Short mmCIF file of C-alpha atoms and ligand atoms in Angstrom, two decimals:
data_model
loop_
_atom_site.label_atom_id
_atom_site.label_comp_id
_atom_site.label_asym_id
_atom_site.label_seq_id
_atom_site.Cartn_x
_atom_site.Cartn_y
_atom_site.Cartn_z
CA MET A 1 77.01 191.45 -36.30
CA SER A 2 75.66 188.02 -36.36
CA LYS A 3 75.38 187.23 -39.30
CA PRO A 4 77.25 185.21 -41.38
CA VAL A 5 79.76 186.75 -44.03
CA ILE A 6 80.60 185.84 -47.83
CA LEU A 7 84.20 187.40 -48.58
CA THR A 8 85.86 189.04 -52.21
CA GLY A 9 88.26 190.96 -53.87
CA ILE A 10 88.82 190.94 -57.20
CA ARG A 11 92.81 192.61 -58.04
CA ALA A 12 92.83 194.61 -61.00
CA ASN A 13 95.43 196.58 -62.13
CA ASN A 14 94.83 196.31 -65.78
CA ASP A 15 91.69 198.06 -67.63
CA LEU A 16 88.95 195.81 -67.19
CA THR A 17 87.68 193.66 -70.17
CA ILE A 18 83.92 193.06 -70.33
CA GLY A 19 84.39 190.03 -69.85
CA ASN A 20 85.27 191.07 -66.89
CA TYR A 21 82.01 193.08 -65.60
CA PHE A 22 80.07 190.21 -67.64
CA GLY A 23 81.51 187.52 -65.74
CA ALA A 24 82.67 188.39 -62.43
CA ILE A 25 81.49 192.23 -61.32
CA LEU A 26 78.21 191.86 -62.29
CA PRO A 27 77.59 188.51 -60.65
CA MET A 28 78.94 189.84 -57.27
CA ILE A 29 77.34 192.80 -57.24
CA ASP A 30 73.69 190.75 -58.22
CA MET A 31 75.25 188.69 -55.69
CA ALA A 32 75.95 191.43 -52.62
CA LYS A 33 72.57 192.73 -53.73
CA THR A 34 70.36 189.70 -54.04
CA ARG A 35 71.48 188.03 -50.44
CA SER A 36 72.52 191.12 -48.00
CA ASP A 37 69.33 189.96 -46.00
CA GLU A 38 70.60 186.89 -44.84
CA PHE A 39 74.24 187.39 -45.61
CA GLN A 40 76.89 190.47 -44.93
CA ILE A 41 78.86 190.85 -47.75
CA ASN A 42 82.47 192.36 -47.41
CA LEU A 43 84.01 193.35 -50.92
CA PHE A 44 87.36 194.49 -50.45
CA ILE A 45 89.97 195.99 -52.29
CA PRO A 46 93.21 194.25 -52.98
CA ASP A 47 96.00 197.32 -52.84
CA LEU A 48 98.34 195.71 -50.57
CA HIS A 49 97.91 192.24 -53.40
CA SER A 50 98.67 194.96 -56.40
CA PHE A 51 101.93 194.82 -56.61
CA THR A 52 103.63 191.44 -54.72
CA THR A 53 105.23 192.20 -59.76
CA PRO A 54 105.88 194.65 -60.30
CA ILE A 55 103.73 197.49 -61.45
CA ASP A 56 104.26 201.24 -62.21
CA HIS A 57 103.32 203.37 -58.79
CA SER A 58 103.25 206.59 -59.57
CA GLN A 59 99.77 204.56 -61.33
CA LEU A 60 97.89 202.75 -57.90
CA TYR A 61 96.22 205.41 -55.85
CA ASP A 62 93.82 206.52 -58.69
CA GLN A 63 93.93 202.67 -59.83
CA ILE A 64 92.16 201.34 -56.46
CA LEU A 65 90.08 204.01 -56.55
CA HIS A 66 89.57 203.53 -60.19
CA ASN A 67 87.88 200.18 -58.92
CA ALA A 68 85.91 201.24 -55.98
CA ARG A 69 84.20 203.70 -59.23
CA LEU A 70 83.75 200.68 -61.37
CA PHE A 71 81.65 198.63 -58.54
CA VAL A 72 79.94 201.47 -58.62
CA ALA A 73 79.11 202.59 -61.95
CA ALA A 74 78.23 198.75 -62.57
CA GLY A 75 75.92 199.06 -59.74
CA LEU A 76 76.93 197.98 -56.43
CA PRO A 77 74.48 199.76 -54.03
CA LEU A 78 76.90 202.43 -51.59
CA ASP A 79 73.82 203.19 -49.12
CA ASN A 80 72.77 199.58 -48.23
CA PRO A 81 73.64 199.10 -44.84
CA ASP A 82 74.63 195.44 -44.35
CA ILE A 83 77.42 195.81 -48.13
CA TYR A 84 80.95 197.06 -46.05
CA LEU A 85 82.93 197.80 -49.56
CA TYR A 86 87.37 198.36 -48.30
CA ARG A 87 90.61 198.52 -48.82
CA GLN A 88 93.09 195.36 -46.92
CA SER A 89 96.16 198.69 -47.03
CA TYR A 90 93.53 200.76 -44.40
CA ILE A 91 92.43 198.56 -42.55
CA SER A 92 95.80 197.08 -40.13
CA ALA A 93 95.02 194.11 -38.61
CA HIS A 94 95.55 192.01 -42.07
CA SER A 95 99.31 192.86 -42.93
CA GLU A 96 99.58 191.44 -38.01
CA LEU A 97 97.19 189.32 -39.06
CA THR A 98 99.91 187.36 -41.65
CA TRP A 99 103.05 187.39 -39.68
CA ILE A 100 101.75 185.18 -37.82
CA LEU A 101 99.93 182.89 -40.26
CA ASP A 102 103.84 183.33 -41.82
CA CYS A 103 104.94 181.09 -38.89
CA PHE A 104 102.77 178.60 -39.62
CA THR A 105 102.94 178.48 -42.99
CA GLY A 106 105.80 176.01 -44.85
CA MET A 107 108.26 176.91 -47.11
CA GLY A 108 107.20 173.79 -49.18
CA GLU A 109 103.77 174.49 -49.31
CA MET A 110 104.44 177.99 -50.60
CA THR A 111 106.86 176.50 -53.16
CA ARG A 112 103.46 174.45 -54.47
CA MET A 113 100.96 176.95 -55.41
CA THR A 114 100.87 177.18 -59.36
CA GLN A 115 100.68 180.77 -58.98
CA PHE A 116 104.42 181.95 -57.85
CA LYS A 117 104.80 178.91 -59.94
CA ASP A 118 103.60 180.19 -62.89
CA LYS A 119 103.95 183.82 -62.03
CA SER A 120 107.39 183.63 -60.58
CA GLY A 121 108.23 181.25 -64.15
CA SER A 122 107.94 184.60 -66.06
CA LEU A 123 110.60 186.71 -63.62
CA ASN A 124 113.74 186.43 -62.18
CA ASP A 125 115.57 185.11 -58.30
CA ASP A 126 115.36 188.60 -57.59
CA ARG A 127 112.38 190.19 -59.19
CA THR A 128 109.98 186.86 -58.47
CA SER A 129 109.39 189.00 -55.22
CA VAL A 130 108.69 187.30 -51.09
CA GLY A 131 105.06 189.44 -51.40
CA LEU A 132 105.04 186.78 -54.30
CA PHE A 133 105.90 184.13 -52.98
CA ASN A 134 103.58 185.13 -49.51
CA TYR A 135 100.43 186.20 -52.00
CA PRO A 136 98.33 183.45 -49.84
CA VAL A 137 99.04 183.61 -46.70
CA LEU A 138 97.72 187.39 -47.06
CA MET A 139 94.98 186.26 -48.99
CA ALA A 140 94.21 183.22 -46.42
CA ALA A 141 94.11 186.32 -43.62
CA ASP A 142 91.82 188.60 -45.46
CA ILE A 143 89.55 186.01 -45.18
CA LEU A 144 89.96 184.54 -41.96
CA LEU A 145 90.47 188.35 -40.01
CA TYR A 146 86.04 188.25 -40.97
CA ASP A 147 85.25 184.83 -39.56
CA ALA A 148 84.32 184.89 -43.35
CA GLN A 149 82.36 181.74 -44.54
CA TYR A 150 81.25 181.94 -48.29
CA ILE A 151 84.01 183.14 -50.95
CA PRO A 152 83.21 183.57 -54.43
CA VAL A 153 87.51 183.67 -56.75
CA GLY A 154 87.82 182.38 -60.13
CA GLU A 155 88.96 178.72 -60.60
CA ASP A 156 92.75 179.55 -60.73
CA GLN A 157 92.26 180.89 -56.57
CA THR A 158 90.44 177.45 -54.86
CA GLN A 159 94.03 176.38 -54.59
CA HIS A 160 94.84 179.85 -51.92
CA LEU A 161 91.43 179.41 -51.20
CA GLU A 162 92.15 175.79 -49.42
CA PHE A 163 95.32 177.04 -47.98
CA ALA A 164 92.95 179.35 -45.85
CA ARG A 165 91.52 175.88 -43.93
CA ASP A 166 93.86 174.80 -43.64
CA ILE A 167 96.23 177.53 -42.51
CA ALA A 168 93.39 177.72 -40.00
CA GLU A 169 92.60 174.05 -39.39
CA ARG A 170 96.48 173.76 -38.06
CA PHE A 171 96.32 176.78 -36.25
CA ASN A 172 93.24 175.42 -33.85
CA ASN A 173 94.79 172.79 -34.11
CA LYS A 174 97.55 173.77 -32.44
CA LEU A 175 96.65 176.89 -30.21
CA GLY A 176 93.77 176.47 -30.09
CA HIS A 177 90.01 177.66 -31.62
CA THR A 178 90.72 180.79 -32.89
CA PHE A 179 89.82 180.99 -36.69
CA MET A 180 86.35 179.71 -37.77
CA VAL A 181 87.35 177.39 -40.97
CA PRO A 182 85.56 178.64 -44.49
CA GLU A 183 83.12 176.69 -46.03
CA PRO A 184 84.48 173.90 -47.76
CA VAL A 185 85.82 174.11 -51.69
CA LYS A 186 83.02 172.04 -52.84
CA ALA A 187 80.11 173.92 -50.72
CA GLN A 188 80.64 176.91 -52.48
CA HIS A 189 80.45 175.36 -55.61
CA ALA A 190 76.86 173.96 -54.03
CA PHE A 191 76.35 177.51 -53.03
CA PHE A 192 76.68 179.07 -55.49
CA GLY A 193 75.97 177.74 -57.80
CA LYS A 194 79.34 177.69 -60.48
CA ASP A 195 79.83 176.76 -63.80
CA GLN A 196 77.10 178.51 -65.19
CA GLY A 197 81.07 178.79 -66.94
CA LEU A 198 80.29 181.83 -68.34
CA ARG A 199 83.40 182.83 -71.11
CA ILE A 200 84.30 185.27 -73.42
CA LYS A 201 85.72 184.60 -76.15
CA ASP A 202 88.54 187.10 -77.28
CA LEU A 203 86.85 188.25 -80.82
CA VAL A 204 90.13 187.24 -82.91
CA ASP A 205 90.53 184.10 -81.35
CA PRO A 206 87.57 182.91 -80.86
CA THR A 207 89.49 179.82 -79.04
CA LYS A 208 90.57 181.10 -75.89
CA LYS A 209 88.86 183.55 -73.24
CA MET A 210 89.56 187.26 -73.68
CA SER A 211 91.67 188.22 -71.14
CA LYS A 212 93.14 191.72 -69.27
CA SER A 213 96.64 190.08 -68.98
CA ASP A 214 96.89 189.21 -72.45
CA ASP A 215 99.06 191.47 -75.51
CA SER A 216 97.16 192.06 -78.60
CA ALA A 217 94.60 194.09 -77.05
CA ARG A 218 92.62 193.71 -81.04
CA GLY A 219 90.41 190.96 -80.15
CA VAL A 220 88.98 192.36 -76.02
CA ILE A 221 86.89 195.15 -75.22
CA PHE A 222 88.44 196.75 -72.46
CA LEU A 223 85.66 199.14 -70.25
CA GLY A 224 87.28 201.78 -70.89
CA ASP A 225 87.40 201.21 -74.64
CA GLU A 226 86.64 204.41 -76.70
CA PRO A 227 82.91 202.68 -77.75
CA SER A 228 83.94 203.27 -81.84
CA ALA A 229 86.91 202.21 -81.23
CA ALA A 230 85.39 198.63 -79.91
CA ALA A 231 82.28 198.39 -82.21
CA LYS A 232 85.57 198.14 -85.24
CA LYS A 233 87.24 195.54 -82.80
CA VAL A 234 83.65 193.41 -83.48
CA MET A 235 83.06 194.95 -86.96
CA GLY A 236 86.42 192.70 -87.60
CA ALA A 237 86.33 189.86 -85.52
CA THR A 238 86.82 186.28 -86.58
CA THR A 239 83.83 184.07 -86.86
CA ASP A 240 83.44 180.68 -90.35
CA ASP A 241 82.14 180.65 -93.97
CA LEU A 242 79.69 178.73 -93.01
CA ALA A 243 76.91 181.71 -93.92
CA SER A 244 74.14 180.28 -91.39
CA ILE A 245 74.29 181.82 -87.40
CA LYS A 246 73.50 178.82 -85.53
CA PHE A 247 74.58 178.41 -81.87
CA ASP A 248 77.01 175.93 -81.68
CA PRO A 249 80.55 177.09 -79.59
CA GLN A 250 82.66 173.88 -81.46
CA ASN A 251 82.22 174.53 -84.79
CA GLN A 252 81.07 178.06 -84.96
CA PRO A 253 82.96 179.63 -82.22
CA GLY A 254 82.94 182.75 -83.60
CA ILE A 255 79.80 183.74 -84.17
CA SER A 256 78.82 181.65 -81.09
CA ASN A 257 80.79 184.17 -79.31
CA LEU A 258 79.13 187.05 -80.66
CA LEU A 259 75.55 186.24 -79.56
CA GLN A 260 77.21 185.15 -76.10
CA ILE A 261 78.00 188.75 -76.05
CA LEU A 262 74.54 189.73 -77.10
CA ALA A 263 72.02 188.20 -74.96
CA LEU A 264 74.13 189.75 -71.54
CA LEU A 265 75.09 193.53 -73.53
CA GLN A 266 71.17 193.11 -74.76
CA GLY A 267 70.53 191.56 -70.23
CA VAL A 268 67.97 188.69 -72.53
CA THR A 269 69.16 184.85 -72.18
CA LEU A 270 70.84 183.51 -74.78
CA GLN A 271 67.94 181.63 -76.09
CA GLN A 272 66.03 184.23 -77.11
CA VAL A 273 68.88 186.00 -79.15
CA ARG A 274 69.20 182.49 -80.35
CA ASP A 275 65.64 182.24 -80.96
CA THR A 276 65.92 185.96 -83.31
CA TYR A 277 69.48 185.55 -85.07
CA GLU A 278 69.20 181.77 -85.65
CA GLY A 279 69.50 180.33 -89.13
CA GLN A 280 70.28 184.60 -90.63
CA SER A 281 72.66 184.45 -93.39
CA SER A 282 74.31 187.23 -93.37
CA TYR A 283 77.17 187.79 -90.83
CA GLY A 284 78.00 191.47 -91.05
CA ASP A 285 74.21 192.33 -90.56
CA PHE A 286 74.33 190.02 -87.96
CA LYS A 287 77.63 191.75 -86.26
CA LYS A 288 77.00 195.22 -86.92
CA VAL A 289 73.68 194.33 -84.71
CA VAL A 290 76.60 192.92 -81.83
CA ALA A 291 78.89 196.65 -82.66
CA ASP A 292 76.45 198.68 -82.48
CA ALA A 293 75.15 196.70 -78.99
CA VAL A 294 79.21 197.03 -76.95
CA GLU A 295 79.34 200.83 -78.55
CA SER A 296 75.55 201.94 -76.66
CA PHE A 297 76.54 199.68 -73.56
CA LEU A 298 80.04 200.84 -73.46
CA THR A 299 79.54 204.04 -73.77
CA ASP A 300 76.49 204.30 -71.06
CA PHE A 301 79.04 203.27 -68.65
CA GLN A 302 81.27 205.92 -70.08
CA GLN A 303 78.46 207.88 -68.46
CA ARG A 304 77.85 206.23 -65.62
CA LEU A 305 81.48 205.79 -64.59
CA ALA A 306 81.98 209.70 -65.66
CA ALA A 307 79.19 210.27 -63.39
CA VAL A 308 80.67 208.46 -60.51
CA ASP A 309 80.59 210.85 -57.46
CA ASP A 310 84.13 210.34 -55.84
CA THR A 311 82.93 212.20 -52.15
CA ALA A 312 80.04 209.77 -52.00
CA VAL A 313 83.33 206.61 -52.79
CA ILE A 314 85.66 208.48 -50.90
CA ALA A 315 82.66 208.07 -47.89
CA LYS A 316 81.15 204.84 -47.99
CA LEU A 317 85.27 203.66 -47.47
CA GLU A 318 86.07 205.13 -44.81
CA GLN A 319 82.65 203.65 -43.41
CA SER A 320 83.13 200.62 -43.93
CA GLU A 321 87.13 200.07 -42.78
CA SER A 322 85.78 202.03 -39.13
CA ALA A 323 82.99 199.69 -39.12
CA LEU A 324 85.50 196.78 -39.99
CA GLN A 325 88.76 198.00 -37.50
CA PRO A 326 87.22 197.07 -34.39
CA ILE A 327 86.12 193.55 -36.11
CA ALA A 328 89.77 192.93 -37.53
CA GLY A 329 90.69 194.24 -34.43
CA ASP A 330 88.59 191.19 -32.23
CA THR A 331 89.97 188.96 -35.02
CA LEU A 332 93.87 189.81 -34.57
CA LEU A 333 93.66 189.71 -30.67
CA ARG A 334 92.42 185.96 -30.28
CA ALA A 335 95.09 184.65 -31.71
CA GLN A 336 98.13 186.97 -30.55
CA LYS A 337 96.31 185.34 -27.50
CA ALA A 338 97.03 182.37 -29.21
CA VAL A 339 100.00 183.14 -29.58
CA GLY A 340 101.39 184.22 -26.14
CA LEU A 341 101.55 187.56 -27.65
CA ARG A 342 99.04 189.44 -25.67
CA ARG A 343 97.35 187.13 -21.89
P1 LIG F 1 91.77 188.29 -66.68
O1 LIG F 1 91.92 186.15 -68.10
O2 LIG F 1 90.80 189.15 -68.11
O3 LIG F 1 92.94 189.24 -67.16
P2 LIG F 1 91.64 187.18 -64.13
O4 LIG F 1 92.00 185.38 -64.51
O5 LIG F 1 91.80 188.26 -63.80
O6 LIG F 1 90.96 187.62 -66.14
O7 LIG F 1 89.99 187.26 -63.95
C1 LIG F 1 89.72 187.06 -62.93
C2 LIG F 1 88.11 187.78 -62.84
O8 LIG F 1 87.47 187.25 -63.93
C3 LIG F 1 87.13 186.02 -62.95
O9 LIG F 1 86.43 185.74 -61.48
C4 LIG F 1 86.73 185.36 -63.28
O10 LIG F 1 86.37 184.06 -63.70
C5 LIG F 1 86.34 186.19 -64.94
N1 LIG F 1 86.94 186.85 -66.23
C6 LIG F 1 87.85 186.39 -66.89
N2 LIG F 1 87.71 186.73 -67.78
C7 LIG F 1 86.51 186.52 -68.51
C8 LIG F 1 86.02 185.66 -69.15
N3 LIG F 1 86.44 186.10 -70.70
N4 LIG F 1 84.35 185.63 -69.47
C9 LIG F 1 83.91 185.59 -68.00
N5 LIG F 1 84.50 185.97 -66.57
C10 LIG F 1 85.36 186.28 -67.29
N1 LIG F 2 93.91 186.78 -54.91
C1 LIG F 2 92.78 187.14 -55.40
C2 LIG F 2 92.55 187.07 -56.92
O1 LIG F 2 94.02 187.25 -57.33
C3 LIG F 2 92.21 188.00 -54.81
C4 LIG F 2 91.72 188.48 -53.61
C5 LIG F 2 93.17 188.64 -52.50
C6 LIG F 2 91.25 187.24 -52.53
N2 LIG F 2 92.78 188.50 -51.45
C7 LIG F 2 91.33 187.14 -51.19
C8 LIG F 2 89.79 187.36 -53.08
C9 LIG F 2 90.60 187.19 -50.03
C10 LIG F 2 89.38 186.87 -52.54
C11 LIG F 2 89.71 186.94 -50.74
O2 LIG F 2 91.64 187.86 -57.85
#
């Protein structure tokens, strides 16, 4: 297994939105399909990361499977041997390497992590878990265990990625070459052609992004929404009083967002949608087109989701997990030898 590795995990404690779908899941699956000739693709569910903040544990098991199903419904092929789909907690080397890396990690550098500061800020000290504090170290283990070279993540995760590079270099310098150091963030951006900058906006407040973590779901379309209810959300979307359809995110953010959403749903370029609708004056008619497109997309997606064969998904997970265990085990052994736990 000598292909370079592209690795990523997506954490989802909530249902995902069409923003997550078009902004993260589809590009990830696209990448898996188009790059698997030259790269080994590791897609995983960071299930140990999913309770670094408090959750309802009676839902966790189903949520993990649901996430795997979402990938499949979105088009992830289960029969491609170069694509691995696995659960972090099923490969125990993730936890074991985390402990070792913990002992080379400074309290200070973890305290400075933005995500830790943001998330712990809303919890009191006793509810802020050591797991939340430790989150980036587990993430570094996720990456280093497989000698991953490229790691597509959102902007908010780049600090953690930098940390994975730092700890790998620090460990190598101190104890001899053990880990492959992932590419620098800049090189990653160049590789993935970052900054296509897709940001679907909230339907009610089109100046902010549509987010699954939003308190009010009125402007958010979830993949699990009742299709007709989602269509209603589109009909109620905030627009403007200029009465002329134009892609102008600055002055007409609502209409521009709907044009963008329509292009994604129809699988055509934004320019094609603009050519068809710009200059028209009836927002009502246009919204109806978008609402219908949302409704049929969700109906279709939910049908595909319902048709996903759980047995096949679980078989793929188990197959990937057993194939990766020895690989992760080898890296763990290198680290154990480096620190003097093994000869
Ligand atoms: P959320 O704000 O929905 O909780 P996250 O910050 O967890 O989303 O992001 C998960 C992934 O989905 C990231 O890769 C992010 O870039 C992508 N994403 C999230 N919201 C949007 C959006 N509105 N438009 C496009 N992509 C998005
Ligand atoms: N922290 C990532 C997120 O919140 C998920 C994640 C965990 C991850 N481990 C990873 C992503 C390793 C890439 C590589 O989205």
